[in-house]
């Protein structure tokens, strides 16, 4: 056993096209999902582990953050039977995001992915085995479901799906080879409509899918949408890509509005932006579409060759709907990296 171990990894956020919404057991998804891995929106985490009884400290941008501790404590508890060696180490965790913490962008995916990369890096040092990306994704899932899609590959699929060999509820699998060249350097501009804390957390939202009147139909639809979307990704069929992606975003929010208790995470400006995107697409034929996370922010997805005209649209019409006119320009990336 080593006296101490140090490593540093960065992992990106991701944006789901077919959404994970509903779970059971220990972080098992109710339906399969697929996402594009992002590039600019990342968490950078360094961990120093020293021999001793297991516990940890957590700092964000150099400042102790006790409010982050419960989630990390739960994470370590969940992974300990898969990585028993962690019980012999004290972990000092230092973390920072490349995007503003209070931007309303989910940081749980990138942060749990980065931490899991550090844990697996240590495991590889201790065992002498090569880095195991499936286990990395498996551990990240135990921290936050969507985090398992932030480790490796430009497009990652998570959840058992009949039409996808090797798909698993336990970890995400790299689907980069699916992507037609039209999706290369695909852009994601994130319009920050509301940077505040969400009124209902994803965890609570997932729970509300239990006993949801439309749950069964929704889960079946996700399987079908995934099959159709995979074909579109392969063929470079942007029309179908847009149809499925926007429908998935609206369905996610429809599930929220039809939960009990019901809730709405979109804001008036979210709808204004959606209408502007639809009008722009109709008038220009530029294949830009939107998707939404569990929040009010709008992700605009489009091929990089249309960056200039979309930039103009944002500048002329959309920035005014964003809090302090803030938006983040991101694009498809490849996953976690050691720093
Ligand atoms: C709407 O992964 O944040 O972004 O597993 O409870 O941590 P937990 O949930 P989380 O849920 C993400 C939901 C989503 C859709 C998606 O990313 O697929």
mmCIF file of C-alpha atoms and ligand atoms in Angstrom:
data_model
loop_
_atom_site.group_PDB
_atom_site.id
_atom_site.type_symbol
_atom_site.label_atom_id
_atom_site.label_comp_id
_atom_site.label_asym_id
_atom_site.label_seq_id
_atom_site.Cartn_x
_atom_site.Cartn_y
_atom_site.Cartn_z
ATOM 1 C CA UNK A 1 0.000 0.000 0.000
ATOM 2 C CA UNK A 2 1.324 3.443 -0.910
ATOM 3 C CA UNK A 3 1.739 6.119 1.778
ATOM 4 C CA UNK A 4 0.192 8.770 -0.430
ATOM 5 C CA UNK A 5 -1.226 9.295 -3.909
ATOM 6 C CA UNK A 6 -1.860 12.465 -5.898
ATOM 7 C CA UNK A 7 -3.650 13.062 -9.159
ATOM 8 C CA UNK A 8 -5.576 15.684 -11.110
ATOM 9 C CA UNK A 9 -8.265 15.159 -13.747
ATOM 10 C CA UNK A 10 -10.716 17.277 -15.635
ATOM 11 C CA UNK A 11 -14.080 16.061 -16.879
ATOM 12 C CA UNK A 12 -16.703 17.833 -18.974
ATOM 13 C CA UNK A 13 -20.411 18.299 -18.588
ATOM 14 C CA UNK A 14 -22.700 16.658 -21.157
ATOM 15 C CA UNK A 15 -26.014 17.482 -22.761
ATOM 16 C CA UNK A 16 -28.587 14.724 -23.158
ATOM 17 C CA UNK A 17 -30.428 14.367 -26.468
ATOM 18 C CA UNK A 18 -32.629 11.482 -25.303
ATOM 19 C CA UNK A 19 -33.192 12.247 -21.626
ATOM 20 C CA UNK A 20 -32.705 10.194 -18.478
ATOM 21 C CA UNK A 21 -35.699 11.025 -16.268
ATOM 22 C CA UNK A 22 -36.756 8.385 -13.771
ATOM 23 C CA UNK A 23 -34.644 5.850 -11.892
ATOM 24 C CA UNK A 24 -34.892 2.822 -9.606
ATOM 25 C CA UNK A 25 -32.661 0.715 -7.352
ATOM 26 C CA UNK A 26 -29.211 2.163 -6.867
ATOM 27 C CA UNK A 27 -28.937 4.736 -9.617
ATOM 28 C CA UNK A 28 -30.384 2.549 -12.370
ATOM 29 C CA UNK A 29 -32.081 4.482 -15.179
ATOM 30 C CA UNK A 30 -35.748 3.914 -16.030
ATOM 31 C CA UNK A 31 -34.865 4.335 -19.716
ATOM 32 C CA UNK A 32 -31.759 4.562 -21.879
ATOM 33 C CA UNK A 33 -30.342 7.987 -22.766
ATOM 34 C CA UNK A 34 -27.691 9.439 -25.058
ATOM 35 C CA UNK A 35 -25.729 12.678 -24.802
ATOM 36 C CA UNK A 36 -23.142 14.800 -26.519
ATOM 37 C CA UNK A 37 -20.058 15.298 -24.392
ATOM 38 C CA UNK A 38 -19.200 18.974 -23.949
ATOM 39 C CA UNK A 39 -15.779 20.559 -24.041
ATOM 40 C CA UNK A 40 -15.536 23.999 -22.417
ATOM 41 C CA UNK A 41 -17.794 23.331 -19.423
ATOM 42 C CA UNK A 42 -15.536 21.261 -17.198
ATOM 43 C CA UNK A 43 -14.708 20.442 -13.606
ATOM 44 C CA UNK A 44 -11.035 20.224 -12.687
ATOM 45 C CA UNK A 45 -10.379 18.123 -9.607
ATOM 46 C CA UNK A 46 -7.156 17.287 -7.827
ATOM 47 C CA UNK A 47 -7.068 14.681 -5.086
ATOM 48 C CA UNK A 48 -4.366 13.940 -2.555
ATOM 49 C CA UNK A 49 -4.902 10.664 -0.712
ATOM 50 C CA UNK A 50 -2.845 9.777 2.338
ATOM 51 C CA UNK A 51 -2.872 6.606 4.387
ATOM 52 C CA UNK A 52 -5.230 6.862 7.345
ATOM 53 C CA UNK A 53 -8.781 6.180 8.367
ATOM 54 C CA UNK A 54 -11.231 7.037 5.628
ATOM 55 C CA UNK A 55 -12.637 10.535 5.485
ATOM 56 C CA UNK A 56 -12.239 13.547 3.210
ATOM 57 C CA UNK A 57 -12.085 17.319 2.953
ATOM 58 C CA UNK A 58 -13.612 19.230 0.043
ATOM 59 C CA UNK A 59 -12.558 22.625 -1.245
ATOM 60 C CA UNK A 60 -14.097 24.516 -4.142
ATOM 61 C CA UNK A 61 -11.867 27.219 -5.655
ATOM 62 C CA UNK A 62 -9.646 26.953 -2.602
ATOM 63 C CA UNK A 63 -12.430 27.436 -0.060
ATOM 64 C CA UNK A 64 -13.756 24.701 2.266
ATOM 65 C CA UNK A 65 -17.267 23.734 1.153
ATOM 66 C CA UNK A 66 -19.038 21.739 3.870
ATOM 67 C CA UNK A 67 -22.283 22.007 1.848
ATOM 68 C CA UNK A 68 -20.745 19.753 -0.835
ATOM 69 C CA UNK A 69 -19.823 17.096 1.743
ATOM 70 C CA UNK A 70 -23.101 15.092 1.990
ATOM 71 C CA UNK A 71 -23.095 14.262 -1.732
ATOM 72 C CA UNK A 72 -19.443 13.185 -1.633
ATOM 73 C CA UNK A 73 -19.957 11.209 1.558
ATOM 74 C CA UNK A 74 -22.851 9.338 -0.087
ATOM 75 C CA UNK A 75 -20.668 8.769 -3.151
ATOM 76 C CA UNK A 76 -17.808 7.247 -1.125
ATOM 77 C CA UNK A 77 -20.280 5.041 0.768
ATOM 78 C CA UNK A 78 -21.768 3.785 -2.484
ATOM 79 C CA UNK A 79 -18.443 3.020 -4.136
ATOM 80 C CA UNK A 80 -16.686 1.503 -1.107
ATOM 81 C CA UNK A 81 -17.728 -2.091 -1.811
ATOM 82 C CA UNK A 82 -16.366 -1.742 -5.376
ATOM 83 C CA UNK A 83 -13.167 0.039 -4.263
ATOM 84 C CA UNK A 84 -12.515 -1.272 -0.725
ATOM 85 C CA UNK A 85 -9.021 0.252 -0.710
ATOM 86 C CA UNK A 86 -10.566 3.740 -0.259
ATOM 87 C CA UNK A 87 -11.215 2.791 3.383
ATOM 88 C CA UNK A 88 -7.462 3.014 4.022
ATOM 89 C CA UNK A 89 -7.103 6.589 2.788
ATOM 90 C CA UNK A 90 -7.984 10.144 3.734
ATOM 91 C CA UNK A 91 -8.843 12.215 0.639
ATOM 92 C CA UNK A 92 -8.155 15.927 0.204
ATOM 93 C CA UNK A 93 -10.286 17.038 -2.717
ATOM 94 C CA UNK A 94 -9.756 20.371 -4.473
ATOM 95 C CA UNK A 95 -12.126 21.258 -7.237
ATOM 96 C CA UNK A 96 -13.032 24.099 -9.586
ATOM 97 C CA UNK A 97 -15.278 24.609 -12.601
ATOM 98 C CA UNK A 98 -14.457 26.381 -15.849
ATOM 99 C CA UNK A 99 -18.041 27.670 -15.901
ATOM 100 C CA UNK A 100 -19.589 29.856 -13.218
ATOM 101 C CA UNK A 101 -20.799 27.728 -10.312
ATOM 102 C CA UNK A 102 -24.028 29.725 -10.152
ATOM 103 C CA UNK A 103 -24.864 29.488 -13.852
ATOM 104 C CA UNK A 104 -27.678 27.000 -13.440
ATOM 105 C CA UNK A 105 -25.561 24.496 -15.395
ATOM 106 C CA UNK A 106 -25.548 21.113 -13.711
ATOM 107 C CA UNK A 107 -22.101 20.605 -12.259
ATOM 108 C CA UNK A 108 -22.883 17.197 -10.752
ATOM 109 C CA UNK A 109 -22.133 15.403 -14.035
ATOM 110 C CA UNK A 110 -18.685 16.937 -14.537
ATOM 111 C CA UNK A 111 -17.751 16.907 -10.857
ATOM 112 C CA UNK A 112 -18.698 13.283 -10.195
ATOM 113 C CA UNK A 113 -16.995 12.251 -13.450
ATOM 114 C CA UNK A 114 -13.783 14.082 -12.517
ATOM 115 C CA UNK A 115 -13.746 12.607 -9.002
ATOM 116 C CA UNK A 116 -14.349 9.104 -10.379
ATOM 117 C CA UNK A 117 -11.480 9.560 -12.836
ATOM 118 C CA UNK A 118 -9.196 10.445 -9.889
ATOM 119 C CA UNK A 119 -10.394 7.397 -7.900
ATOM 120 C CA UNK A 120 -9.788 5.049 -10.839
ATOM 121 C CA UNK A 121 -6.404 6.617 -11.506
ATOM 122 C CA UNK A 122 -5.418 5.737 -7.917
ATOM 123 C CA UNK A 123 -6.830 2.242 -8.320
ATOM 124 C CA UNK A 124 -4.761 1.746 -11.435
ATOM 125 C CA UNK A 125 -1.620 2.917 -9.587
ATOM 126 C CA UNK A 126 -2.341 0.581 -6.678
ATOM 127 C CA UNK A 127 -3.175 -2.498 -8.764
ATOM 128 C CA UNK A 128 -0.910 -1.907 -11.746
ATOM 129 C CA UNK A 129 -3.905 -2.453 -14.039
ATOM 130 C CA UNK A 130 -4.693 -0.191 -16.986
ATOM 131 C CA UNK A 131 -7.272 2.561 -16.473
ATOM 132 C CA UNK A 132 -10.729 1.025 -16.577
ATOM 133 C CA UNK A 133 -13.095 3.508 -18.241
ATOM 134 C CA UNK A 134 -16.157 1.298 -17.777
ATOM 135 C CA UNK A 135 -15.583 1.165 -14.048
ATOM 136 C CA UNK A 136 -14.870 4.907 -14.033
ATOM 137 C CA UNK A 137 -18.286 5.484 -15.605
ATOM 138 C CA UNK A 138 -19.848 2.915 -13.237
ATOM 139 C CA UNK A 139 -18.517 4.817 -10.206
ATOM 140 C CA UNK A 140 -19.573 8.190 -11.652
ATOM 141 C CA UNK A 141 -23.119 6.851 -12.085
ATOM 142 C CA UNK A 142 -23.243 6.127 -8.357
ATOM 143 C CA UNK A 143 -22.483 9.821 -7.730
ATOM 144 C CA UNK A 144 -24.937 11.209 -10.297
ATOM 145 C CA UNK A 145 -26.612 9.288 -13.117
ATOM 146 C CA UNK A 146 -25.758 11.664 -15.937
ATOM 147 C CA UNK A 147 -22.105 11.762 -14.784
ATOM 148 C CA UNK A 148 -21.568 8.288 -16.255
ATOM 149 C CA UNK A 149 -21.893 9.910 -19.696
ATOM 150 C CA UNK A 150 -19.007 12.361 -19.108
ATOM 151 C CA UNK A 151 -15.937 10.100 -19.232
ATOM 152 C CA UNK A 152 -15.101 8.893 -22.694
ATOM 153 C CA UNK A 153 -16.378 9.620 -26.192
ATOM 154 C CA UNK A 154 -18.115 12.416 -28.064
ATOM 155 C CA UNK A 155 -21.509 10.736 -27.773
ATOM 156 C CA UNK A 156 -22.272 8.405 -24.882
ATOM 157 C CA UNK A 157 -25.210 6.034 -24.415
ATOM 158 C CA UNK A 158 -26.297 4.819 -20.982
ATOM 159 C CA UNK A 159 -28.978 2.255 -20.244
ATOM 160 C CA UNK A 160 -30.025 -1.074 -21.704
ATOM 161 C CA UNK A 161 -31.263 -0.646 -25.250
ATOM 162 C CA UNK A 162 -32.197 -3.546 -27.530
ATOM 163 C CA UNK A 163 -30.747 -1.872 -30.594
ATOM 164 C CA UNK A 164 -27.363 -1.149 -28.994
ATOM 165 C CA UNK A 165 -24.835 -3.932 -28.454
ATOM 166 C CA UNK A 166 -22.983 -3.638 -25.170
ATOM 167 C CA UNK A 167 -25.442 -1.131 -23.689
ATOM 168 C CA UNK A 168 -25.760 -1.307 -19.916
ATOM 169 C CA UNK A 169 -27.706 0.222 -17.050
ATOM 170 C CA UNK A 170 -24.461 0.245 -15.074
ATOM 171 C CA UNK A 171 -22.259 2.527 -17.184
ATOM 172 C CA UNK A 172 -22.129 4.654 -20.311
ATOM 173 C CA UNK A 173 -20.660 3.404 -23.584
ATOM 174 C CA UNK A 174 -18.826 5.410 -26.207
ATOM 175 C CA UNK A 175 -20.889 5.903 -29.360
ATOM 176 C CA UNK A 176 -18.527 8.310 -31.154
ATOM 177 C CA UNK A 177 -18.200 5.972 -34.103
ATOM 178 C CA UNK A 178 -21.887 6.633 -34.849
ATOM 179 C CA UNK A 179 -21.361 10.289 -35.605
ATOM 180 C CA UNK A 180 -21.643 11.407 -39.214
ATOM 181 C CA UNK A 181 -19.124 14.175 -40.105
ATOM 182 C CA UNK A 182 -21.932 16.735 -39.955
ATOM 183 C CA UNK A 183 -21.788 16.369 -36.156
ATOM 184 C CA UNK A 184 -18.052 17.009 -35.984
ATOM 185 C CA UNK A 185 -17.334 20.105 -33.873
ATOM 186 C CA UNK A 186 -21.102 20.385 -33.344
ATOM 187 C CA UNK A 187 -21.816 23.549 -31.356
ATOM 188 C CA UNK A 188 -23.733 23.957 -28.102
ATOM 189 C CA UNK A 189 -24.348 27.559 -27.103
ATOM 190 C CA UNK A 190 -25.903 27.660 -23.654
ATOM 191 C CA UNK A 191 -28.205 30.644 -23.106
ATOM 192 C CA UNK A 192 -28.253 31.395 -19.376
ATOM 193 C CA UNK A 193 -31.873 32.341 -18.770
ATOM 194 C CA UNK A 194 -31.762 31.693 -15.050
ATOM 195 C CA UNK A 195 -28.590 31.238 -13.044
ATOM 196 C CA UNK A 196 -30.362 30.544 -9.748
ATOM 197 C CA UNK A 197 -30.818 27.334 -7.798
ATOM 198 C CA UNK A 198 -33.457 25.057 -9.261
ATOM 199 C CA UNK A 199 -36.778 25.058 -7.376
ATOM 200 C CA UNK A 200 -36.985 21.260 -7.692
ATOM 201 C CA UNK A 201 -33.798 19.166 -7.777
ATOM 202 C CA UNK A 202 -33.259 16.468 -10.414
ATOM 203 C CA UNK A 203 -33.280 13.855 -7.678
ATOM 204 C CA UNK A 204 -36.779 14.875 -6.587
ATOM 205 C CA UNK A 205 -37.884 15.101 -10.245
ATOM 206 C CA UNK A 206 -36.658 11.545 -10.937
ATOM 207 C CA UNK A 207 -38.613 10.314 -7.919
ATOM 208 C CA UNK A 208 -41.809 11.861 -9.219
ATOM 209 C CA UNK A 209 -41.643 9.524 -12.228
ATOM 210 C CA UNK A 210 -42.593 6.697 -9.838
ATOM 211 C CA UNK A 211 -46.373 6.408 -10.094
ATOM 212 C CA UNK A 212 -46.428 9.046 -12.842
ATOM 213 C CA UNK A 213 -49.512 8.571 -15.029
ATOM 214 C CA UNK A 214 -47.479 8.699 -18.254
ATOM 215 C CA UNK A 215 -44.322 6.956 -17.041
ATOM 216 C CA UNK A 216 -44.709 3.692 -18.929
ATOM 217 C CA UNK A 217 -45.452 5.387 -22.255
ATOM 218 C CA UNK A 218 -42.582 7.829 -21.700
ATOM 219 C CA UNK A 219 -40.038 5.076 -20.996
ATOM 220 C CA UNK A 220 -41.125 3.153 -24.103
ATOM 221 C CA UNK A 221 -40.933 6.316 -26.189
ATOM 222 C CA UNK A 222 -37.347 6.929 -25.032
ATOM 223 C CA UNK A 223 -36.327 3.506 -26.408
ATOM 224 C CA UNK A 224 -37.927 4.322 -29.767
ATOM 225 C CA UNK A 225 -36.501 7.828 -29.884
ATOM 226 C CA UNK A 226 -33.056 6.439 -29.178
ATOM 227 C CA UNK A 227 -33.309 4.001 -32.089
ATOM 228 C CA UNK A 228 -34.455 6.779 -34.437
ATOM 229 C CA UNK A 229 -31.881 9.255 -33.172
ATOM 230 C CA UNK A 230 -28.998 6.803 -33.564
ATOM 231 C CA UNK A 231 -29.957 6.320 -37.211
ATOM 232 C CA UNK A 232 -30.064 10.102 -37.690
ATOM 233 C CA UNK A 233 -26.641 10.530 -36.039
ATOM 234 C CA UNK A 234 -25.224 7.917 -38.372
ATOM 235 C CA UNK A 235 -26.849 9.251 -41.540
ATOM 236 C CA UNK A 236 -26.187 12.916 -40.752
ATOM 237 C CA UNK A 237 -29.950 13.421 -40.934
ATOM 238 C CA UNK A 238 -30.298 16.813 -39.254
ATOM 239 C CA UNK A 239 -34.036 17.024 -39.820
ATOM 240 C CA UNK A 240 -34.707 13.916 -37.745
ATOM 241 C CA UNK A 241 -32.025 14.923 -35.242
ATOM 242 C CA UNK A 242 -33.865 18.224 -34.662
ATOM 243 C CA UNK A 243 -37.276 16.562 -34.430
ATOM 244 C CA UNK A 244 -36.209 14.022 -31.799
ATOM 245 C CA UNK A 245 -33.987 16.394 -29.800
ATOM 246 C CA UNK A 246 -36.610 19.124 -29.434
ATOM 247 C CA UNK A 247 -39.374 16.630 -28.747
ATOM 248 C CA UNK A 248 -37.269 15.002 -25.994
ATOM 249 C CA UNK A 249 -36.666 18.392 -24.339
ATOM 250 C CA UNK A 250 -40.355 19.280 -24.369
ATOM 251 C CA UNK A 251 -41.336 15.795 -23.189
ATOM 252 C CA UNK A 252 -38.954 16.093 -20.223
ATOM 253 C CA UNK A 253 -40.655 19.314 -19.186
ATOM 254 C CA UNK A 254 -44.097 17.863 -19.926
ATOM 255 C CA UNK A 255 -43.284 15.091 -17.442
ATOM 256 C CA UNK A 256 -42.504 17.763 -14.835
ATOM 257 C CA UNK A 257 -45.735 19.619 -15.533
ATOM 258 C CA UNK A 258 -47.753 16.396 -15.213
ATOM 259 C CA UNK A 259 -46.050 15.092 -12.040
ATOM 260 C CA UNK A 260 -47.746 15.241 -8.663
ATOM 261 C CA UNK A 261 -46.845 17.674 -7.301
ATOM 262 C CA UNK A 262 -46.478 19.405 -10.694
ATOM 263 C CA UNK A 263 -43.785 21.986 -11.315
ATOM 264 C CA UNK A 264 -42.429 24.195 -14.084
ATOM 265 C CA UNK A 265 -38.728 24.903 -14.565
ATOM 266 C CA UNK A 266 -39.016 26.852 -17.819
ATOM 267 C CA UNK A 267 -39.268 30.641 -17.560
ATOM 268 C CA UNK A 268 -41.081 33.036 -19.911
ATOM 269 C CA UNK A 269 -37.720 33.826 -21.530
ATOM 270 C CA UNK A 270 -37.163 30.114 -22.208
ATOM 271 C CA UNK A 271 -40.304 30.115 -24.344
ATOM 272 C CA UNK A 272 -39.390 33.386 -26.046
ATOM 273 C CA UNK A 273 -36.048 31.884 -27.071
ATOM 274 C CA UNK A 274 -37.698 28.704 -28.370
ATOM 275 C CA UNK A 275 -40.060 30.776 -30.505
ATOM 276 C CA UNK A 276 -37.174 32.854 -31.867
ATOM 277 C CA UNK A 277 -35.242 29.684 -32.751
ATOM 278 C CA UNK A 278 -38.247 28.253 -34.580
ATOM 279 C CA UNK A 279 -38.799 31.508 -36.516
ATOM 280 C CA UNK A 280 -35.097 31.742 -37.405
ATOM 281 C CA UNK A 281 -35.006 28.137 -38.616
ATOM 282 C CA UNK A 282 -38.110 28.685 -40.751
ATOM 283 C CA UNK A 283 -36.765 31.893 -42.297
ATOM 284 C CA UNK A 284 -33.175 30.824 -42.909
ATOM 285 C CA UNK A 285 -33.186 27.004 -43.114
ATOM 286 C CA UNK A 286 -30.200 27.024 -40.723
ATOM 287 C CA UNK A 287 -30.437 23.643 -38.902
ATOM 288 C CA UNK A 288 -30.303 24.965 -35.360
ATOM 289 C CA UNK A 289 -32.412 23.425 -32.611
ATOM 290 C CA UNK A 290 -32.780 23.626 -28.863
ATOM 291 C CA UNK A 291 -32.702 21.277 -25.941
ATOM 292 C CA UNK A 292 -33.308 21.854 -22.246
ATOM 293 C CA UNK A 293 -31.890 20.389 -19.072
ATOM 294 C CA UNK A 294 -33.847 20.237 -15.853
ATOM 295 C CA UNK A 295 -33.830 24.039 -15.736
ATOM 296 C CA UNK A 296 -34.673 27.216 -17.635
ATOM 297 C CA UNK A 297 -31.455 27.525 -19.673
ATOM 298 C CA UNK A 298 -31.580 26.777 -23.390
ATOM 299 C CA UNK A 299 -28.905 24.760 -25.210
ATOM 300 C CA UNK A 300 -28.711 25.695 -28.912
ATOM 301 C CA UNK A 301 -27.297 22.874 -31.014
ATOM 302 C CA UNK A 302 -26.035 23.429 -34.571
ATOM 303 C CA UNK A 303 -23.264 22.515 -37.048
ATOM 304 C CA UNK A 304 -20.121 24.632 -36.709
ATOM 305 C CA UNK A 305 -20.417 25.971 -40.277
ATOM 306 C CA UNK A 306 -23.433 27.993 -39.106
ATOM 307 C CA UNK A 307 -21.650 29.556 -36.156
ATOM 308 C CA UNK A 308 -21.577 33.037 -37.651
ATOM 309 C CA UNK A 309 -25.263 33.294 -38.431
ATOM 310 C CA UNK A 310 -26.246 31.782 -35.070
ATOM 311 C CA UNK A 311 -23.888 34.237 -33.313
ATOM 312 C CA UNK A 312 -25.717 37.052 -35.056
ATOM 313 C CA UNK A 313 -29.084 35.666 -33.998
ATOM 314 C CA UNK A 314 -27.891 35.504 -30.389
ATOM 315 C CA UNK A 315 -26.417 38.970 -30.498
ATOM 316 C CA UNK A 316 -29.432 40.580 -32.199
ATOM 317 C CA UNK A 317 -32.319 38.718 -30.644
ATOM 318 C CA UNK A 318 -31.527 36.185 -27.937
ATOM 319 C CA UNK A 319 -28.965 37.736 -25.563
ATOM 320 C CA UNK A 320 -31.639 40.035 -24.179
ATOM 321 C CA UNK A 321 -33.506 37.014 -22.788
ATOM 322 C CA UNK A 322 -30.410 35.866 -20.870
ATOM 323 C CA UNK A 323 -29.567 36.921 -17.325
ATOM 324 C CA UNK A 324 -27.041 39.764 -17.690
ATOM 325 C CA UNK A 325 -26.894 38.799 -21.407
ATOM 326 C CA UNK A 326 -24.736 35.823 -20.437
ATOM 327 C CA UNK A 327 -24.277 32.741 -22.587
ATOM 328 C CA UNK A 328 -21.557 30.086 -22.906
ATOM 329 C CA UNK A 329 -20.150 28.892 -26.228
ATOM 330 C CA UNK A 330 -19.371 25.195 -26.068
ATOM 331 C CA UNK A 331 -19.032 22.312 -28.508
ATOM 332 C CA UNK A 332 -18.668 18.556 -28.647
ATOM 333 C CA UNK A 333 -15.641 17.251 -26.739
ATOM 334 C CA UNK A 334 -14.050 13.893 -26.105
ATOM 335 C CA UNK A 335 -14.320 13.322 -22.348
ATOM 336 C CA UNK A 336 -12.166 13.262 -19.230
ATOM 337 C CA UNK A 337 -8.456 13.997 -19.347
ATOM 338 C CA UNK A 338 -5.621 13.771 -16.891
ATOM 339 C CA UNK A 339 -4.110 17.222 -16.243
HETATM 340 C C1 LIG B 1 -32.663 16.285 -17.083
HETATM 341 O O1 LIG B 1 -27.992 12.932 -13.425
HETATM 342 O O2 LIG B 1 -28.630 15.130 -12.366
HETATM 343 O O3 LIG B 1 -30.289 16.338 -17.076
HETATM 344 O O4 LIG B 1 -28.815 10.775 -10.925
HETATM 345 O O5 LIG B 1 -30.196 12.158 -9.381
HETATM 346 O O6 LIG B 1 -27.860 12.891 -9.956
HETATM 347 P P1 LIG B 1 -29.123 12.157 -10.420
HETATM 348 O O7 LIG B 1 -29.737 13.005 -11.620
HETATM 349 P P2 LIG B 1 -29.039 13.767 -12.796
HETATM 350 O O8 LIG B 1 -30.276 13.903 -13.817
HETATM 351 C C2 LIG B 1 -30.094 14.473 -15.075
HETATM 352 C C3 LIG B 1 -31.403 14.686 -15.710
HETATM 353 C C4 LIG B 1 -31.380 15.459 -17.012
HETATM 354 C C5 LIG B 1 -31.408 14.525 -18.213
HETATM 355 C C6 LIG B 1 -30.118 13.841 -18.582
HETATM 356 O O9 LIG B 1 -29.011 14.392 -18.357
HETATM 357 O O10 LIG B 1 -30.214 12.758 -19.185
#
